[in-house]
């Protein structure tokens, strides 16, 4: 998870991250994010430049295709909970292979939608309002995004 934190914050410009099981970004959805029976992503954060939430899953060890698929399943479960809020799902895989080679993969999907709640303003989101926004009819299809500028570092 340390490599994931470094990649998202240092390389991709994400601000502070928090463990998702502490409640997630939407207070009215806190109980859902805290449900230990759900297989959800590890972290969440709010990217100020993109003005959207990020859901982040970290995979480490001997990371192969099967492990990455499990990571995407966790991200999809978290994405369904966030519903119509704009967010990016980010999967980071860090693997050390024989010969001490480090491999790092960063994959992401963009989910357009309404802007995040204002972090310093009053919380006016109630459960009925959130439920109305995350109804199945409001789900937006994920679009594959590979914003080059997002993945580049400044020299």
mmCIF file of C-alpha atoms in Angstrom:
data_model
loop_
_atom_site.group_PDB
_atom_site.id
_atom_site.type_symbol
_atom_site.label_atom_id
_atom_site.label_comp_id
_atom_site.label_asym_id
_atom_site.label_seq_id
_atom_site.Cartn_x
_atom_site.Cartn_y
_atom_site.Cartn_z
ATOM 1 C CA UNK A 1 0.000 0.000 0.000
ATOM 2 C CA UNK A 2 2.976 2.314 0.536
ATOM 3 C CA UNK A 3 3.864 2.152 -3.167
ATOM 4 C CA UNK A 4 0.239 2.925 -4.056
ATOM 5 C CA UNK A 5 0.172 5.931 -1.749
ATOM 6 C CA UNK A 6 3.420 7.202 -3.263
ATOM 7 C CA UNK A 7 2.219 6.706 -6.849
ATOM 8 C CA UNK A 8 -1.141 8.420 -6.322
ATOM 9 C CA UNK A 9 0.144 11.338 -4.302
ATOM 10 C CA UNK A 10 3.599 11.994 -5.751
ATOM 11 C CA UNK A 11 3.096 10.988 -9.374
ATOM 12 C CA UNK A 12 -0.593 11.685 -9.945
ATOM 13 C CA UNK A 13 -1.222 14.690 -7.701
ATOM 14 C CA UNK A 14 -3.818 13.227 -5.352
ATOM 15 C CA UNK A 15 -4.138 14.866 -1.955
ATOM 16 C CA UNK A 16 -4.555 13.099 1.371
ATOM 17 C CA UNK A 17 -5.923 9.553 1.255
ATOM 18 C CA UNK A 18 -7.953 7.692 3.849
ATOM 19 C CA UNK A 19 -8.857 4.066 4.352
ATOM 20 C CA UNK A 20 -12.264 3.473 2.805
ATOM 21 C CA UNK A 21 -13.442 1.267 5.671
ATOM 22 C CA UNK A 22 -13.392 4.370 7.900
ATOM 23 C CA UNK A 23 -16.498 5.617 6.097
ATOM 24 C CA UNK A 24 -15.654 6.968 2.663
ATOM 25 C CA UNK A 25 -16.276 10.385 1.131
ATOM 26 C CA UNK A 26 -20.086 10.643 1.456
ATOM 27 C CA UNK A 27 -21.351 10.810 5.058
ATOM 28 C CA UNK A 28 -24.770 9.409 4.139
ATOM 29 C CA UNK A 29 -23.084 6.322 2.637
ATOM 30 C CA UNK A 30 -20.705 5.755 5.553
ATOM 31 C CA UNK A 31 -22.413 2.584 6.815
ATOM 32 C CA UNK A 32 -22.221 1.004 3.376
ATOM 33 C CA UNK A 33 -18.506 1.730 3.056
ATOM 34 C CA UNK A 34 -17.900 0.350 6.570
ATOM 35 C CA UNK A 35 -19.660 -2.971 5.849
ATOM 36 C CA UNK A 36 -16.989 -5.665 6.480
ATOM 37 C CA UNK A 37 -18.840 -8.141 4.225
ATOM 38 C CA UNK A 38 -18.240 -5.987 1.147
ATOM 39 C CA UNK A 39 -15.001 -6.385 -0.795
ATOM 40 C CA UNK A 40 -14.206 -2.723 -1.451
ATOM 41 C CA UNK A 41 -11.121 -0.715 -2.467
ATOM 42 C CA UNK A 42 -8.444 0.134 0.084
ATOM 43 C CA UNK A 43 -8.322 3.920 -0.103
ATOM 44 C CA UNK A 44 -10.174 7.015 -1.219
ATOM 45 C CA UNK A 45 -9.135 10.598 -1.748
ATOM 46 C CA UNK A 46 -10.296 13.804 -3.357
ATOM 47 C CA UNK A 47 -8.270 15.069 -6.309
ATOM 48 C CA UNK A 48 -8.535 18.866 -6.177
ATOM 49 C CA UNK A 49 -7.392 19.523 -9.768
ATOM 50 C CA UNK A 50 -9.866 17.004 -11.194
ATOM 51 C CA UNK A 51 -12.554 17.960 -8.680
ATOM 52 C CA UNK A 52 -13.560 14.373 -8.108
ATOM 53 C CA UNK A 53 -13.213 11.493 -5.717
ATOM 54 C CA UNK A 54 -10.711 8.721 -6.321
ATOM 55 C CA UNK A 55 -11.205 5.120 -5.211
ATOM 56 C CA UNK A 56 -7.895 3.294 -5.005
ATOM 57 C CA UNK A 57 -7.038 -0.392 -4.756
ATOM 58 C CA UNK A 58 -3.502 -1.531 -3.943
ATOM 59 C CA UNK A 59 -2.207 -4.937 -4.967
ATOM 60 C CA UNK A 60 1.241 -6.119 -3.994
ATOM 61 C CA UNK A 61 3.413 -9.211 -3.977
ATOM 62 C CA UNK A 62 3.459 -11.519 -6.971
ATOM 63 C CA UNK A 63 0.859 -9.514 -8.908
ATOM 64 C CA UNK A 64 -0.522 -11.228 -11.973
ATOM 65 C CA UNK A 65 -3.622 -10.915 -14.104
ATOM 66 C CA UNK A 66 -5.800 -12.799 -11.590
ATOM 67 C CA UNK A 67 -4.807 -10.487 -8.756
ATOM 68 C CA UNK A 68 -5.473 -7.421 -10.898
ATOM 69 C CA UNK A 69 -8.928 -8.773 -11.852
ATOM 70 C CA UNK A 70 -9.774 -9.113 -8.159
ATOM 71 C CA UNK A 71 -8.655 -5.510 -7.685
ATOM 72 C CA UNK A 72 -10.938 -4.316 -10.490
ATOM 73 C CA UNK A 73 -13.848 -6.210 -8.908
ATOM 74 C CA UNK A 74 -13.235 -4.357 -5.634
ATOM 75 C CA UNK A 75 -13.088 -1.029 -7.476
ATOM 76 C CA UNK A 76 -16.329 -1.810 -9.346
ATOM 77 C CA UNK A 77 -18.076 -2.557 -6.032
ATOM 78 C CA UNK A 78 -16.938 0.790 -4.623
ATOM 79 C CA UNK A 79 -17.904 2.581 -7.815
ATOM 80 C CA UNK A 80 -21.457 1.235 -7.589
ATOM 81 C CA UNK A 81 -21.767 2.730 -4.099
ATOM 82 C CA UNK A 82 -20.557 6.169 -5.231
ATOM 83 C CA UNK A 83 -23.114 6.006 -8.024
ATOM 84 C CA UNK A 84 -23.583 9.307 -9.810
ATOM 85 C CA UNK A 85 -20.736 11.198 -8.113
ATOM 86 C CA UNK A 86 -17.840 11.878 -10.489
ATOM 87 C CA UNK A 87 -14.927 9.660 -9.546
ATOM 88 C CA UNK A 88 -11.878 7.875 -10.853
ATOM 89 C CA UNK A 89 -11.060 4.282 -9.986
ATOM 90 C CA UNK A 90 -7.335 3.579 -9.738
ATOM 91 C CA UNK A 91 -5.669 0.178 -9.521
ATOM 92 C CA UNK A 92 -1.995 0.081 -8.551
ATOM 93 C CA UNK A 93 -0.086 -3.168 -8.717
ATOM 94 C CA UNK A 94 3.432 -3.389 -7.297
ATOM 95 C CA UNK A 95 5.407 -6.571 -7.788
ATOM 96 C CA UNK A 96 9.010 -7.560 -7.077
ATOM 97 C CA UNK A 97 10.178 -10.277 -9.430
ATOM 98 C CA UNK A 98 13.263 -12.506 -9.399
ATOM 99 C CA UNK A 99 16.380 -10.411 -9.812
ATOM 100 C CA UNK A 100 14.880 -7.680 -7.604
ATOM 101 C CA UNK A 101 13.064 -6.012 -10.493
ATOM 102 C CA UNK A 102 10.184 -3.816 -9.383
ATOM 103 C CA UNK A 103 7.146 -3.628 -11.634
ATOM 104 C CA UNK A 104 4.503 -1.005 -11.057
ATOM 105 C CA UNK A 105 1.221 -0.829 -12.952
ATOM 106 C CA UNK A 106 -1.274 2.001 -12.720
ATOM 107 C CA UNK A 107 -4.640 1.530 -14.406
ATOM 108 C CA UNK A 108 -7.595 3.848 -14.086
ATOM 109 C CA UNK A 109 -11.139 4.480 -15.270
ATOM 110 C CA UNK A 110 -13.068 7.724 -15.262
ATOM 111 C CA UNK A 111 -16.705 7.769 -14.108
ATOM 112 C CA UNK A 112 -18.326 11.129 -14.972
ATOM 113 C CA UNK A 113 -21.043 12.556 -12.786
ATOM 114 C CA UNK A 114 -21.922 15.291 -10.363
ATOM 115 C CA UNK A 115 -19.148 17.098 -8.456
ATOM 116 C CA UNK A 116 -18.070 15.997 -4.986
ATOM 117 C CA UNK A 117 -19.526 17.467 -1.829
ATOM 118 C CA UNK A 118 -17.800 20.671 -0.769
ATOM 119 C CA UNK A 119 -15.275 19.597 1.896
ATOM 120 C CA UNK A 120 -15.598 22.771 3.999
ATOM 121 C CA UNK A 121 -19.283 23.507 3.579
ATOM 122 C CA UNK A 122 -22.281 22.235 5.491
ATOM 123 C CA UNK A 123 -23.200 18.628 4.838
ATOM 124 C CA UNK A 124 -26.698 18.730 3.426
ATOM 125 C CA UNK A 125 -26.634 15.243 1.942
ATOM 126 C CA UNK A 126 -29.229 13.024 3.561
ATOM 127 C CA UNK A 127 -29.758 9.335 2.844
ATOM 128 C CA UNK A 128 -32.882 9.964 0.745
ATOM 129 C CA UNK A 129 -31.012 12.421 -1.480
ATOM 130 C CA UNK A 130 -28.122 10.029 -1.947
ATOM 131 C CA UNK A 131 -30.477 7.114 -2.630
ATOM 132 C CA UNK A 132 -32.240 9.153 -5.307
ATOM 133 C CA UNK A 133 -28.934 9.965 -7.000
ATOM 134 C CA UNK A 134 -27.573 6.418 -6.958
ATOM 135 C CA UNK A 135 -30.651 4.692 -8.323
ATOM 136 C CA UNK A 136 -29.905 2.249 -11.147
ATOM 137 C CA UNK A 137 -31.436 4.590 -13.728
ATOM 138 C CA UNK A 138 -28.782 7.194 -12.883
ATOM 139 C CA UNK A 139 -25.780 4.934 -13.338
ATOM 140 C CA UNK A 140 -23.400 6.248 -15.968
ATOM 141 C CA UNK A 141 -21.237 3.840 -17.967
ATOM 142 C CA UNK A 142 -17.549 3.979 -17.192
ATOM 143 C CA UNK A 143 -15.389 5.321 -19.971
ATOM 144 C CA UNK A 144 -11.803 4.250 -20.392
ATOM 145 C CA UNK A 145 -9.485 7.165 -19.861
ATOM 146 C CA UNK A 146 -5.772 7.435 -20.276
ATOM 147 C CA UNK A 147 -5.033 11.076 -19.726
ATOM 148 C CA UNK A 148 -1.353 11.297 -20.573
ATOM 149 C CA UNK A 149 -0.798 14.488 -18.567
ATOM 150 C CA UNK A 150 -2.166 12.732 -15.495
ATOM 151 C CA UNK A 151 0.477 10.042 -15.723
ATOM 152 C CA UNK A 152 3.448 12.296 -16.466
ATOM 153 C CA UNK A 153 5.698 13.754 -13.823
ATOM 154 C CA UNK A 154 7.312 17.159 -13.929
ATOM 155 C CA UNK A 155 11.069 17.148 -14.437
#
